[in-house]
Tab-separated table of C-alpha atoms in Angstrom:
chain	number	residue	atom	x	y	z
A	1	MET	CA	-0.061	-19.505	-19.614
A	2	GLY	CA	2.114	-19.116	-22.693
A	3	THR	CA	3.677	-22.150	-24.341
A	4	PHE	CA	7.129	-20.815	-23.467
A	5	VAL	CA	6.418	-21.134	-19.760
A	6	SER	CA	4.901	-24.564	-20.318
A	7	ASP	CA	8.037	-25.676	-22.142
A	8	VAL	CA	10.181	-24.466	-19.254
A	9	ARG	CA	8.057	-26.296	-16.715
A	10	ASN	CA	8.458	-29.503	-18.708
A	11	GLN	CA	12.195	-29.357	-18.042
A	12	LEU	CA	11.624	-30.137	-14.374
A	13	SER	CA	11.975	-33.604	-12.955
A	14	LYS	CA	9.104	-36.060	-13.287
A	15	ASP	CA	8.276	-35.839	-9.605
A	16	SER	CA	8.226	-32.062	-9.701
A	17	GLU	CA	5.894	-32.021	-12.693
A	18	HIS	CA	3.194	-33.801	-10.722
A	19	LEU	CA	3.104	-31.363	-7.831
A	20	THR	CA	-0.211	-29.580	-7.332
A	21	HIS	CA	-1.004	-26.499	-5.277
A	22	GLU	CA	-1.858	-28.804	-2.383
A	23	ASP	CA	1.511	-30.599	-2.442
A	24	PRO	CA	4.622	-29.342	-0.629
A	25	ILE	CA	6.154	-27.079	-3.248
A	26	PHE	CA	9.636	-26.921	-1.750
A	27	PRO	CA	11.236	-30.090	-0.388
A	28	ALA	CA	13.599	-29.776	2.550
A	29	SER	CA	16.982	-28.231	1.669
A	30	ASN	CA	20.335	-29.556	2.798
A	31	ARG	CA	22.787	-26.870	1.663
A	32	MET	CA	23.099	-23.147	1.118
A	33	TRP	CA	22.577	-21.375	-2.204
A	34	THR	CA	26.170	-20.908	-3.430
A	35	ASP	CA	27.748	-18.367	-5.780
A	36	ASN	CA	27.785	-21.077	-8.428
A	37	ASP	CA	24.052	-21.655	-7.897
A	38	ARG	CA	23.456	-17.925	-8.404
A	39	LYS	CA	25.466	-17.880	-11.609
A	40	THR	CA	23.587	-20.911	-12.890
A	41	PHE	CA	20.253	-19.297	-11.957
A	42	MET	CA	21.177	-16.058	-13.729
A	43	ALA	CA	22.295	-17.854	-16.878
A	44	ASP	CA	19.084	-19.868	-16.797
A	45	MET	CA	16.985	-16.720	-16.446
A	46	ARG	CA	18.785	-14.961	-19.291
A	47	ARG	CA	18.094	-17.967	-21.493
A	48	ARG	CA	14.448	-18.346	-20.518
A	49	LEU	CA	13.220	-14.769	-20.261
A	50	SER	CA	11.782	-13.014	-23.286
A	51	LYS	CA	13.521	-10.283	-25.254
A	52	GLY	CA	13.659	-7.001	-23.362
A	53	SER	CA	13.748	-8.548	-19.897
A	54	LYS	CA	16.850	-7.882	-17.833
A	55	VAL	CA	18.877	-9.792	-15.266
A	56	LEU	CA	20.995	-7.360	-13.252
A	57	ILE	CA	23.799	-7.664	-10.724
A	58	GLN	CA	25.934	-5.110	-8.908
A	59	GLY	CA	28.013	-3.185	-11.419
A	60	ASP	CA	25.342	-3.190	-14.111
A	61	PRO	CA	24.275	0.381	-14.987
A	62	GLU	CA	20.593	-0.197	-14.144
A	63	PHE	CA	21.220	-2.088	-10.885
A	64	ALA	CA	21.634	0.948	-8.606
A	65	LYS	CA	18.543	2.653	-10.039
A	66	SER	CA	16.469	-0.494	-9.541
A	67	ASN	CA	17.608	-0.707	-5.932
A	68	GLU	CA	16.468	2.821	-5.040
A	69	ARG	CA	13.648	2.897	-2.502
A	70	TRP	CA	11.334	5.470	-0.964
A	71	THR	CA	13.128	4.951	2.337
A	72	GLU	CA	16.641	3.966	3.324
A	73	ILE	CA	15.358	2.145	6.415
A	74	ASP	CA	16.644	-1.433	6.240
A	75	ARG	CA	17.361	-1.069	2.524
A	76	LYS	CA	19.364	-4.103	1.474
A	77	THR	CA	21.383	-5.111	-1.557
A	78	PRO	CA	20.089	-8.117	-3.512
A	79	ALA	CA	22.347	-10.525	-5.365
A	80	VAL	CA	20.178	-10.433	-8.490
A	81	VAL	CA	17.467	-8.190	-9.928
A	82	VAL	CA	15.150	-9.585	-12.595
A	83	GLN	CA	13.126	-7.075	-14.607
A	84	PRO	CA	10.464	-9.029	-16.532
A	85	VAL	CA	8.516	-7.507	-19.417
A	86	SER	CA	5.512	-9.824	-19.314
A	87	GLU	CA	3.412	-12.028	-17.089
A	88	ASP	CA	5.114	-15.079	-18.629
A	89	ASP	CA	8.460	-13.667	-17.522
A	90	VAL	CA	7.191	-13.239	-13.963
A	91	ALA	CA	6.035	-16.853	-14.016
A	92	VAL	CA	9.350	-18.041	-15.462
A	93	THR	CA	11.237	-16.240	-12.693
A	94	VAL	CA	9.101	-17.699	-9.910
A	95	LEU	CA	9.342	-21.078	-11.594
A	96	GLY	CA	13.131	-20.736	-11.623
A	97	VAL	CA	13.120	-20.168	-7.875
A	98	TRP	CA	10.889	-23.198	-7.459
A	99	GLN	CA	13.210	-25.293	-9.621
A	100	VAL	CA	16.197	-24.423	-7.442
A	101	LYS	CA	14.281	-25.665	-4.419
A	102	ALA	CA	13.116	-28.767	-6.259
A	103	ALA	CA	16.786	-29.579	-6.826
A	104	ASN	CA	17.184	-29.692	-3.022
A	105	VAL	CA	19.113	-26.428	-2.789
A	106	ALA	CA	18.461	-23.917	-0.006
A	107	GLY	CA	15.692	-21.423	-0.620
A	108	VAL	CA	16.200	-18.408	-2.847
A	109	PRO	CA	14.782	-15.471	-0.861
A	110	PHE	CA	12.967	-13.072	-3.169
A	111	VAL	CA	10.608	-10.114	-3.122
A	112	PRO	CA	8.632	-8.295	-5.813
A	113	VAL	CA	8.829	-4.501	-6.119
A	114	THR	CA	6.617	-1.985	-7.902
A	115	GLY	CA	6.809	1.533	-6.470
A	116	GLY	CA	9.424	0.731	-3.842
A	117	HIS	CA	7.534	2.394	-0.971
A	118	SER	CA	7.210	-0.759	1.116
A	119	LEU	CA	9.706	-1.773	3.774
A	120	TRP	CA	9.201	-5.317	2.441
A	121	SER	CA	10.405	-4.591	-1.115
A	122	THR	CA	14.090	-5.052	-0.318
A	123	ILE	CA	16.184	-8.112	0.436
A	124	GLU	CA	19.797	-8.989	1.237
A	125	ASP	CA	21.687	-11.365	-1.059
A	126	GLY	CA	18.475	-12.636	-2.641
A	127	LEU	CA	16.388	-11.911	-5.713
A	128	VAL	CA	14.268	-8.844	-6.480
A	129	ILE	CA	11.569	-9.155	-9.136
A	130	ASP	CA	11.333	-5.552	-10.340
A	131	LEU	CA	8.099	-5.001	-12.275
A	132	SER	CA	8.986	-1.559	-13.634
A	133	LEU	CA	9.392	-2.811	-17.225
A	134	TYR	CA	6.125	-4.760	-17.181
A	135	LYS	CA	3.156	-2.441	-17.024
A	136	SER	CA	0.015	-1.664	-19.009
A	137	ILE	CA	-3.480	-0.257	-18.554
A	138	SER	CA	-6.562	-1.282	-20.564
A	139	LEU	CA	-9.731	0.689	-19.893
A	140	GLU	CA	-13.250	-0.242	-20.927
A	141	ALA	CA	-14.966	3.019	-20.017
A	142	ASP	CA	-18.385	1.910	-21.254
A	143	GLN	CA	-18.153	-1.128	-18.940
A	144	HIS	CA	-16.723	0.933	-16.047
A	145	ARG	CA	-13.716	-1.297	-15.563
A	146	VAL	CA	-9.966	-1.145	-16.068
A	147	SER	CA	-7.251	-3.808	-16.246
A	148	VAL	CA	-4.017	-2.840	-14.485
A	149	ARG	CA	-0.957	-4.990	-15.124
A	150	GLY	CA	2.429	-5.281	-13.490
A	151	GLY	CA	4.237	-2.231	-12.206
A	152	VAL	CA	1.746	0.541	-13.002
A	153	LEU	CA	2.130	3.500	-10.630
A	154	MET	CA	-0.645	5.612	-9.158
A	155	LYS	CA	-0.082	8.744	-11.269
A	156	GLU	CA	-0.006	6.654	-14.443
A	157	LEU	CA	-3.410	5.198	-13.608
A	158	GLN	CA	-4.857	8.599	-12.727
A	159	LEU	CA	-3.797	10.106	-16.046
A	160	GLU	CA	-5.060	7.204	-18.146
A	161	LEU	CA	-8.447	7.093	-16.434
A	162	SER	CA	-8.854	10.859	-16.619
A	163	LYS	CA	-8.262	10.856	-20.388
A	164	GLN	CA	-11.325	8.664	-20.822
A	165	GLY	CA	-13.551	10.208	-18.189
A	166	GLN	CA	-13.247	7.686	-15.382
A	167	PHE	CA	-11.853	7.454	-11.840
A	168	THR	CA	-11.375	4.872	-9.124
A	169	THR	CA	-9.924	4.525	-5.632
A	170	VAL	CA	-6.286	5.671	-5.502
A	171	ALA	CA	-3.604	6.465	-2.937
A	172	ASN	CA	-2.116	9.851	-2.146
A	173	GLY	CA	1.369	9.004	-3.437
A	174	SER	CA	1.994	9.380	-7.182
A	175	THR	CA	4.765	6.762	-7.203
A	176	VAL	CA	2.950	4.120	-5.128
A	177	GLY	CA	2.418	0.853	-7.005
A	178	VAL	CA	-1.262	0.336	-7.868
A	179	ILE	CA	-1.503	-3.433	-7.445
A	180	PRO	CA	0.203	-3.784	-4.022
A	181	TYR	CA	-1.771	-0.799	-2.728
A	182	VAL	CA	-5.090	-2.275	-3.866
A	183	ILE	CA	-4.608	-5.862	-2.697
A	184	GLY	CA	-3.545	-4.694	0.781
A	185	GLY	CA	-6.806	-2.832	1.331
A	186	GLY	CA	-6.436	0.564	-0.263
A	187	ILE	CA	-7.327	3.373	2.178
A	188	SER	CA	-8.296	6.388	0.084
A	189	SER	CA	-9.741	9.872	0.145
A	190	TYR	CA	-12.394	8.424	-2.181
A	191	THR	CA	-13.453	5.723	0.288
A	192	PRO	CA	-16.568	7.716	1.395
A	193	LEU	CA	-17.783	7.564	-2.219
A	194	ILE	CA	-16.717	4.180	-3.556
A	195	GLY	CA	-15.202	2.150	-0.712
A	196	TYR	CA	-11.702	0.861	-0.179
A	197	ALA	CA	-9.663	-0.094	-3.233
A	198	CYS	CA	-9.871	-3.839	-2.539
A	199	GLU	CA	-13.671	-3.582	-2.613
A	200	ASN	CA	-13.380	-2.581	-6.263
A	201	ILE	CA	-11.484	-5.677	-7.439
A	202	LEU	CA	-13.576	-7.589	-9.989
A	203	ALA	CA	-10.984	-10.222	-10.941
A	204	ALA	CA	-7.267	-10.931	-10.727
A	205	ARG	CA	-4.407	-12.950	-12.174
A	206	ILE	CA	-1.787	-14.248	-9.757
A	207	VAL	CA	1.484	-16.170	-10.103
A	208	VAL	CA	1.699	-18.757	-7.351
A	209	ALA	CA	4.773	-20.466	-5.960
A	210	ASN	CA	5.199	-23.178	-8.610
A	211	GLY	CA	5.019	-20.681	-11.478
A	212	ASN	CA	1.387	-21.337	-12.353
A	213	VAL	CA	-0.728	-18.341	-13.332
A	214	LEU	CA	-4.208	-18.537	-11.841
A	215	VAL	CA	-7.309	-16.547	-12.677
A	216	ALA	CA	-9.364	-15.484	-9.660
A	217	SER	CA	-12.897	-14.296	-10.338
A	218	GLU	CA	-16.425	-14.775	-9.042
A	219	THR	CA	-16.686	-17.928	-11.162
A	220	GLU	CA	-13.115	-19.279	-11.006
A	221	ASN	CA	-11.088	-19.667	-7.808
A	222	SER	CA	-13.543	-17.378	-6.037
A	223	ASP	CA	-12.071	-18.176	-2.618
A	224	LEU	CA	-8.684	-16.951	-3.845
A	225	LEU	CA	-10.325	-13.770	-5.165
A	226	TRP	CA	-11.768	-13.175	-1.707
A	227	ALA	CA	-8.260	-13.485	-0.218
A	228	ILE	CA	-6.696	-11.230	-2.857
A	229	ARG	CA	-9.192	-8.540	-1.829
A	230	GLY	CA	-7.278	-7.386	1.232
A	231	ALA	CA	-4.565	-10.039	1.701
A	232	GLY	CA	-3.310	-10.734	-1.809
A	233	GLN	CA	0.313	-9.983	-0.970
A	234	PHE	CA	0.466	-13.156	1.124
A	235	PHE	CA	-0.534	-15.571	-1.660
A	236	GLY	CA	1.653	-14.812	-4.667
A	237	ILE	CA	2.554	-12.104	-7.150
A	238	VAL	CA	-0.620	-10.499	-8.450
A	239	THR	CA	0.176	-9.582	-12.042
A	240	GLU	CA	-3.168	-8.116	-13.090
A	241	LEU	CA	-6.266	-6.622	-11.503
A	242	LEU	CA	-9.615	-5.848	-13.080
A	243	LEU	CA	-11.008	-2.856	-11.177
A	244	ARG	CA	-14.297	-0.983	-11.139
A	245	THR	CA	-14.204	2.570	-12.435
A	246	TYR	CA	-16.699	5.380	-12.041
A	247	SER	CA	-17.852	8.551	-13.742
A	248	PRO	CA	-16.143	11.651	-12.308
A	249	ALA	CA	-19.604	13.225	-12.046
A	250	LEU	CA	-19.901	11.240	-8.814
A	251	MET	CA	-17.274	13.547	-7.270
A	252	GLY	CA	-19.251	16.707	-7.974
A	253	PRO	CA	-20.446	18.947	-10.811
A	254	GLY	CA	-18.089	18.748	-13.770
A	255	GLY	CA	-16.152	15.899	-12.168
A	256	VAL	CA	-14.518	18.327	-9.738
A	257	ARG	CA	-13.920	17.780	-6.032
A	258	GLN	CA	-13.456	20.628	-3.588
A	259	LEU	CA	-10.371	20.971	-1.395
A	260	GLY	CA	-9.393	23.310	1.397
A	261	THR	CA	-6.478	24.300	3.599
A	262	LEU	CA	-6.909	26.057	6.950
A	263	PHE	CA	-3.882	26.904	9.123
A	264	TYR	CA	-3.883	27.414	12.888
A	265	PRO	CA	-1.183	27.905	15.542
A	266	THR	CA	-0.229	24.738	17.419
A	267	GLU	CA	-1.231	26.166	20.795
A	268	ARG	CA	-4.864	26.012	19.654
A	269	ALA	CA	-4.716	22.225	19.087
A	270	SER	CA	-7.502	21.256	21.512
A	271	GLU	CA	-9.836	24.027	20.347
A	272	VAL	CA	-9.332	23.323	16.653
A	273	CYS	CA	-9.630	19.560	17.146
A	274	SER	CA	-12.905	19.969	19.080
A	275	GLY	CA	-14.294	22.180	16.329
A	276	LEU	CA	-13.273	19.739	13.612
A	277	ASN	CA	-14.718	16.826	15.574
A	278	SER	CA	-18.083	18.614	15.742
A	279	VAL	CA	-18.043	19.324	12.008
A	280	VAL	CA	-17.048	15.788	11.013
A	281	SER	CA	-19.565	14.197	13.406
A	282	ALA	CA	-22.382	16.214	11.817
A	283	LEU	CA	-21.419	15.533	8.201
A	284	ASP	CA	-24.166	13.911	6.141
A	285	HIS	CA	-22.412	14.376	2.795
A	286	ALA	CA	-19.404	12.471	1.425
A	287	SER	CA	-16.194	14.017	2.702
A	288	SER	CA	-12.730	13.088	3.865
A	289	GLY	CA	-9.659	14.958	4.948
A	290	HIS	CA	-6.555	15.348	7.052
A	291	PHE	CA	-5.792	17.227	10.258
A	292	MET	CA	-2.062	17.444	10.751
A	293	VAL	CA	0.736	18.964	12.735
A	294	MET	CA	3.730	19.712	10.558
A	295	ASN	CA	6.780	21.894	10.196
A	296	ASP	CA	6.157	24.265	7.270
A	297	PRO	CA	9.303	25.875	5.780
A	298	SER	CA	7.694	29.329	5.794
A	299	LYS	CA	5.270	29.050	8.723
A	300	GLY	CA	7.185	26.906	11.199
A	301	ARG	CA	5.315	24.299	13.279
A	302	ILE	CA	1.660	24.653	12.445
A	303	LEU	CA	-1.700	22.864	12.340
A	304	MET	CA	-3.403	22.314	9.000
A	305	VAL	CA	-6.951	21.130	8.340
A	306	ALA	CA	-7.275	19.870	4.752
A	307	PRO	CA	-10.853	18.828	3.883
A	308	GLN	CA	-11.907	17.109	0.674
A	309	TYR	CA	-15.552	17.574	-0.190
A	310	PHE	CA	-17.530	15.876	-2.939
A	311	GLY	CA	-19.876	18.686	-3.935
A	312	THR	CA	-19.766	22.386	-4.755
A	313	GLU	CA	-17.495	25.041	-3.273
A	314	PRO	CA	-20.404	26.901	-1.602
A	315	GLU	CA	-21.412	23.618	0.055
A	316	LEU	CA	-17.842	23.093	1.268
A	317	GLN	CA	-17.654	26.604	2.653
A	318	LYS	CA	-20.980	26.227	4.430
A	319	THR	CA	-20.049	22.863	5.911
A	320	PHE	CA	-16.693	24.055	7.245
A	321	ARG	CA	-17.809	27.538	8.306
A	322	PRO	CA	-17.345	26.607	11.981
A	323	MET	CA	-13.666	26.119	11.169
A	324	THR	CA	-13.322	29.502	9.473
A	325	ASP	CA	-15.237	31.061	12.362
A	326	LEU	CA	-12.378	29.914	14.598
A	327	GLY	CA	-10.203	32.449	12.817
A	328	PRO	CA	-7.463	30.494	11.032
A	329	LEU	CA	-4.180	32.263	10.276
A	330	GLU	CA	-5.079	31.766	6.624
A	331	HIS	CA	-7.357	29.548	4.593
A	332	ASP	CA	-8.193	28.726	1.016
A	333	TYR	CA	-10.725	26.637	-0.896
A	334	PHE	CA	-10.076	25.417	-4.414
A	335	PRO	CA	-11.249	22.805	-6.964
A	336	SER	CA	-9.258	19.799	-8.131
A	337	THR	CA	-9.684	17.078	-10.746
A	338	PHE	CA	-8.799	13.394	-10.522
A	339	ASP	CA	-5.707	13.631	-12.735
A	340	LYS	CA	-4.155	16.047	-10.219
A	341	HIS	CA	-5.252	14.079	-7.159
A	342	SER	CA	-1.838	13.609	-5.557
A	343	ASP	CA	0.246	16.346	-7.190
A	344	HIS	CA	0.413	18.427	-4.002
A	345	LEU	CA	2.090	15.525	-2.182
A	346	SER	CA	4.795	14.835	-4.763
A	347	TRP	CA	7.438	16.077	-2.296
A	348	MET	CA	6.649	13.125	-0.047
A	349	CYS	CA	7.456	10.629	-2.814
A	350	SER	CA	11.150	11.424	-3.201
A	351	THR	CA	13.515	8.488	-2.746
A	352	GLY	CA	16.226	8.375	-0.106
A	353	ASP	CA	16.496	9.570	3.511
A	354	PHE	CA	14.957	7.548	6.337
A	355	LYS	CA	11.161	7.527	6.242
A	356	ARG	CA	8.526	5.372	7.882
A	357	PHE	CA	4.766	5.612	7.388
A	358	SER	CA	2.381	3.833	9.750
A	359	GLN	CA	-1.421	3.874	9.908
A	360	THR	CA	-3.410	3.062	13.027
A	361	GLY	CA	-7.196	2.881	13.225
A	362	LEU	CA	-8.880	5.152	15.785
A	363	LYS	CA	-12.314	5.142	17.399
A	364	SER	CA	-12.772	8.876	16.900
A	365	ILE	CA	-11.054	12.255	16.840
A	366	ASN	CA	-10.082	12.786	20.481
A	367	PRO	CA	-9.092	16.433	21.214
A	368	ASP	CA	-7.167	15.617	24.411
A	369	ASN	CA	-5.151	12.919	22.713
A	370	PHE	CA	-4.482	15.119	19.702
A	371	ARG	CA	-3.130	17.926	21.892
A	372	LYS	CA	-0.681	15.433	23.401
A	373	LEU	CA	0.232	14.301	19.873
A	374	VAL	CA	1.064	17.895	18.931
A	375	ASP	CA	3.344	18.155	21.972
A	376	LEU	CA	5.018	14.880	21.011
A	377	HIS	CA	5.662	16.181	17.511
A	378	GLN	CA	7.335	19.237	19.020
A	379	GLU	CA	9.533	17.012	21.164
A	380	LEU	CA	10.521	14.997	18.081
A	381	VAL	CA	11.550	17.933	15.904
A	382	GLU	CA	13.332	19.713	18.762
A	383	THR	CA	15.328	16.745	20.069
A	384	VAL	CA	16.102	14.812	16.870
A	385	PRO	CA	18.104	16.848	14.336
A	386	GLY	CA	17.022	16.157	10.772
A	387	ALA	CA	13.467	15.066	11.715
A	388	GLU	CA	11.813	18.383	10.816
A	389	ARG	CA	9.854	16.919	7.884
A	390	SER	CA	7.984	14.432	10.086
A	391	VAL	CA	4.205	14.863	9.971
A	392	PHE	CA	1.561	13.523	12.394
A	393	THR	CA	-1.941	13.343	10.909
A	394	ILE	CA	-5.507	12.320	11.662
A	395	GLU	CA	-7.360	11.198	8.530
A	396	TRP	CA	-11.148	11.076	8.552
A	397	HIS	CA	-13.776	9.605	6.229
A	398	THR	CA	-17.532	9.883	6.322
A	399	LYS	CA	-19.378	6.572	6.218
A	400	THR	CA	-19.211	4.643	2.948
A	401	PRO	CA	-22.633	3.835	1.427
A	402	SER	CA	-23.696	0.282	2.270
A	403	SER	CA	-24.624	-0.411	-1.351
A	404	GLY	CA	-22.296	-0.666	-4.330
A	405	ALA	CA	-18.648	-1.533	-3.661
A	406	ARG	CA	-19.280	-1.960	0.070
A	407	GLU	CA	-21.346	-5.077	-0.731
A	408	THR	CA	-18.229	-6.828	-2.073
A	409	GLN	CA	-16.998	-9.714	0.075
A	410	THR	CA	-13.338	-9.205	0.996
A	411	ALA	CA	-10.677	-10.471	3.382
A	412	PHE	CA	-10.031	-6.870	4.431
A	413	GLY	CA	-11.292	-6.624	7.983
A	414	LEU	CA	-11.237	-2.865	8.556
A	415	LYS	CA	-14.268	-1.657	6.590
A	416	ASP	CA	-15.825	0.057	9.588
A	417	VAL	CA	-12.751	2.147	10.412
A	418	ASP	CA	-13.355	5.775	9.397
A	419	THR	CA	-10.601	7.541	11.382
A	420	TRP	CA	-6.883	6.881	11.022
A	421	LEU	CA	-3.689	8.053	12.679
A	422	ASN	CA	-1.027	8.530	9.986
A	423	ILE	CA	2.519	8.882	11.295
A	424	LEU	CA	5.213	9.933	8.818
A	425	THR	CA	8.629	10.036	10.465
A	426	TRP	CA	11.353	11.440	8.234
A	427	TYR	CA	14.959	11.853	9.300
A	428	THR	CA	18.448	11.986	7.816
A	429	ASN	CA	20.710	10.291	10.357
A	430	PRO	CA	20.546	6.470	10.613
A	431	ASP	CA	22.009	6.627	14.118
A	432	VAL	CA	18.710	7.963	15.506
A	433	HIS	CA	16.612	5.173	14.001
A	434	ASP	CA	15.667	3.522	17.291
A	435	GLU	CA	14.928	6.863	18.914
A	436	VAL	CA	12.591	7.908	16.087
A	437	LEU	CA	10.888	4.522	16.119
A	438	ARG	CA	10.081	5.049	19.791
A	439	PHE	CA	8.389	8.342	18.887
A	440	ASP	CA	6.236	6.458	16.358
A	441	GLN	CA	5.323	3.900	19.000
A	442	ARG	CA	4.588	6.589	21.585
A	443	ALA	CA	2.295	8.366	19.111
A	444	GLN	CA	0.299	5.184	18.558
A	445	GLU	CA	0.098	4.474	22.295
A	446	MET	CA	-1.037	8.031	22.939
A	447	MET	CA	-3.825	7.968	20.374
A	448	ARG	CA	-4.938	4.490	21.488
A	449	SER	CA	-5.124	5.432	25.161
A	450	ASP	CA	-8.951	5.354	25.053
A	451	THR	CA	-9.043	1.949	23.311
A	452	GLU	CA	-8.800	-1.567	24.747
A	453	GLU	CA	-6.003	-3.638	23.218
A	454	LYS	CA	-8.427	-6.185	21.781
A	455	ALA	CA	-9.873	-3.347	19.657
A	456	PHE	CA	-6.500	-2.136	18.309
A	457	VAL	CA	-6.472	-1.632	14.544
A	458	SER	CA	-3.377	-1.543	12.299
A	459	TYR	CA	-3.294	-1.224	8.526
A	460	THR	CA	-1.477	-4.199	7.022
A	461	ASN	CA	0.014	-2.270	4.085
A	462	THR	CA	2.082	-0.161	6.483
A	463	SER	CA	2.201	-2.224	9.690
A	464	ARG	CA	2.777	-5.808	8.625
A	465	SER	CA	4.754	-6.606	11.764
A	466	ASP	CA	1.791	-5.874	14.051
A	467	PRO	CA	-0.253	-8.854	15.302
A	468	VAL	CA	-2.657	-10.404	12.817
A	469	SER	CA	-5.497	-9.709	15.271
A	470	HIS	CA	-4.825	-5.970	14.887
A	471	ARG	CA	-4.821	-6.103	11.072
A	472	TYR	CA	-7.653	-8.563	10.438
A	473	LYS	CA	-10.397	-8.133	13.007
A	474	ASP	CA	-12.740	-10.994	12.071
A	475	PRO	CA	-11.502	-14.296	13.635
A	476	ALA	CA	-13.531	-16.312	11.112
A	477	ALA	CA	-11.866	-14.454	8.236
A	478	VAL	CA	-8.430	-15.072	9.752
A	479	GLU	CA	-9.125	-18.796	9.994
A	480	LYS	CA	-10.335	-18.817	6.394
A	481	LEU	CA	-7.120	-17.084	5.320
A	482	ARG	CA	-5.093	-19.705	7.193
A	483	ASP	CA	-6.987	-22.486	5.430
A	484	LEU	CA	-6.459	-20.853	2.034
A	485	LYS	CA	-2.772	-20.299	2.763
A	486	ARG	CA	-2.314	-23.965	3.593
A	487	ARG	CA	-4.093	-24.836	0.372
A	488	TRP	CA	-2.517	-22.390	-2.076
A	489	GLU	CA	0.889	-21.531	-0.546
A	490	PRO	CA	1.732	-24.182	2.060
A	491	GLU	CA	5.511	-23.694	2.075
A	492	GLY	CA	5.464	-19.928	2.566
A	493	CYS	CA	7.394	-19.144	-0.601
A	494	PHE	CA	6.167	-15.522	-0.600
A	495	THR	CA	5.641	-15.040	3.123
A	496	MET	CA	4.963	-17.139	6.209
A	497	GLU	CA	1.966	-14.988	7.158
A	498	PHE	CA	-1.093	-17.134	8.050
A	499	LEU	CA	0.973	-20.338	8.268
């Protein structure tokens, strides 16, 4: 911690100074946070924060831009936005919230935001800690590790790693925040090679509720490191991650991976799904991919199989020959490098409109269920005007090697899930919100029809409202997370999850 933050902390009352992470951080409140409290808080922040940091309110030129989100669903308007430029500034801001509570004022609701894709990165009449001005990347290529700080976005990490001949687990959205993606698990096309993103966390720095900055590593606060690997969003604001990196040669000759696109008419859904299921079941080489029903501007409603293969193009063609033998309307195979990983999906990262993305774990690729899913997609786009850009997808991964990153102990309880249902609903009229949400729910029910409820799997980064038992499958791990939450974040400053 910098001396500046220490000086600020010393301004608190004597009782507050002696609180530890095991003490109640926030005493009971007896009144609401008033406009005067907000003004005092803002003035305090402007005085305490370092040069370059910003404290924004409605009417400030940067406020509207900061409040843009990937989706308009439940987007709220905060009272204050703080844009820190350093870890100390993040700590000062959290400490300021803590100080308000220590003065026996009602809680200051706040959320952090990086890429703005999460439904939980917006808040009404509270405080947003916008990390867009605090970001940096430090790569030690010879040590195969990279430090990611603050609000670094996925494309920024891809470009920096590629410059120095490295890669790691990343998401498919260029504007997704790296740190929140990683600490929530990190499903990736690269999972068959190097595991989930959280399995590649070597160490972390986290700001906890009383403004302290803690180091979590294998030798210091190792239990907190375990929690950060898969549930870090519930324990504080993670300001820095040290991640494993890898040589691109692992992807294939010359550091190139092989991609493909094969298009089929929707009426062949069962046939194509059965063929793909046979191919994926027989795979003995690292591969992943997506099988989707979508509405293409030039092709109309169509099925697309999009494999990603870590090898040579002839190997890809041989492996997926059964799919070309089915006679697609058109198909193409082409190479791609890590720096361009998510470029083809940039259209999905635009801000605005009403979008929801959910991910549900599946036992397998079920052709009968997928055919019903295709019919449901047709019903959605035909009955809900403005929902034409919605996409229903099955994502598959081959098994991750049991050695390497997979040996890492994490709180993430979904390591054995290799098939996912990805539902992107995208619409323009807020009046149809409930109707579209029912389509999302029906899609999940449909694809889970061959699964007992106790085996339901939901991905916490996109489905935080689902039961904990769906998101964290190991009861012992859940109990450990509850114990750690009571120890490190007993008042639920960041979230009440696990309390």
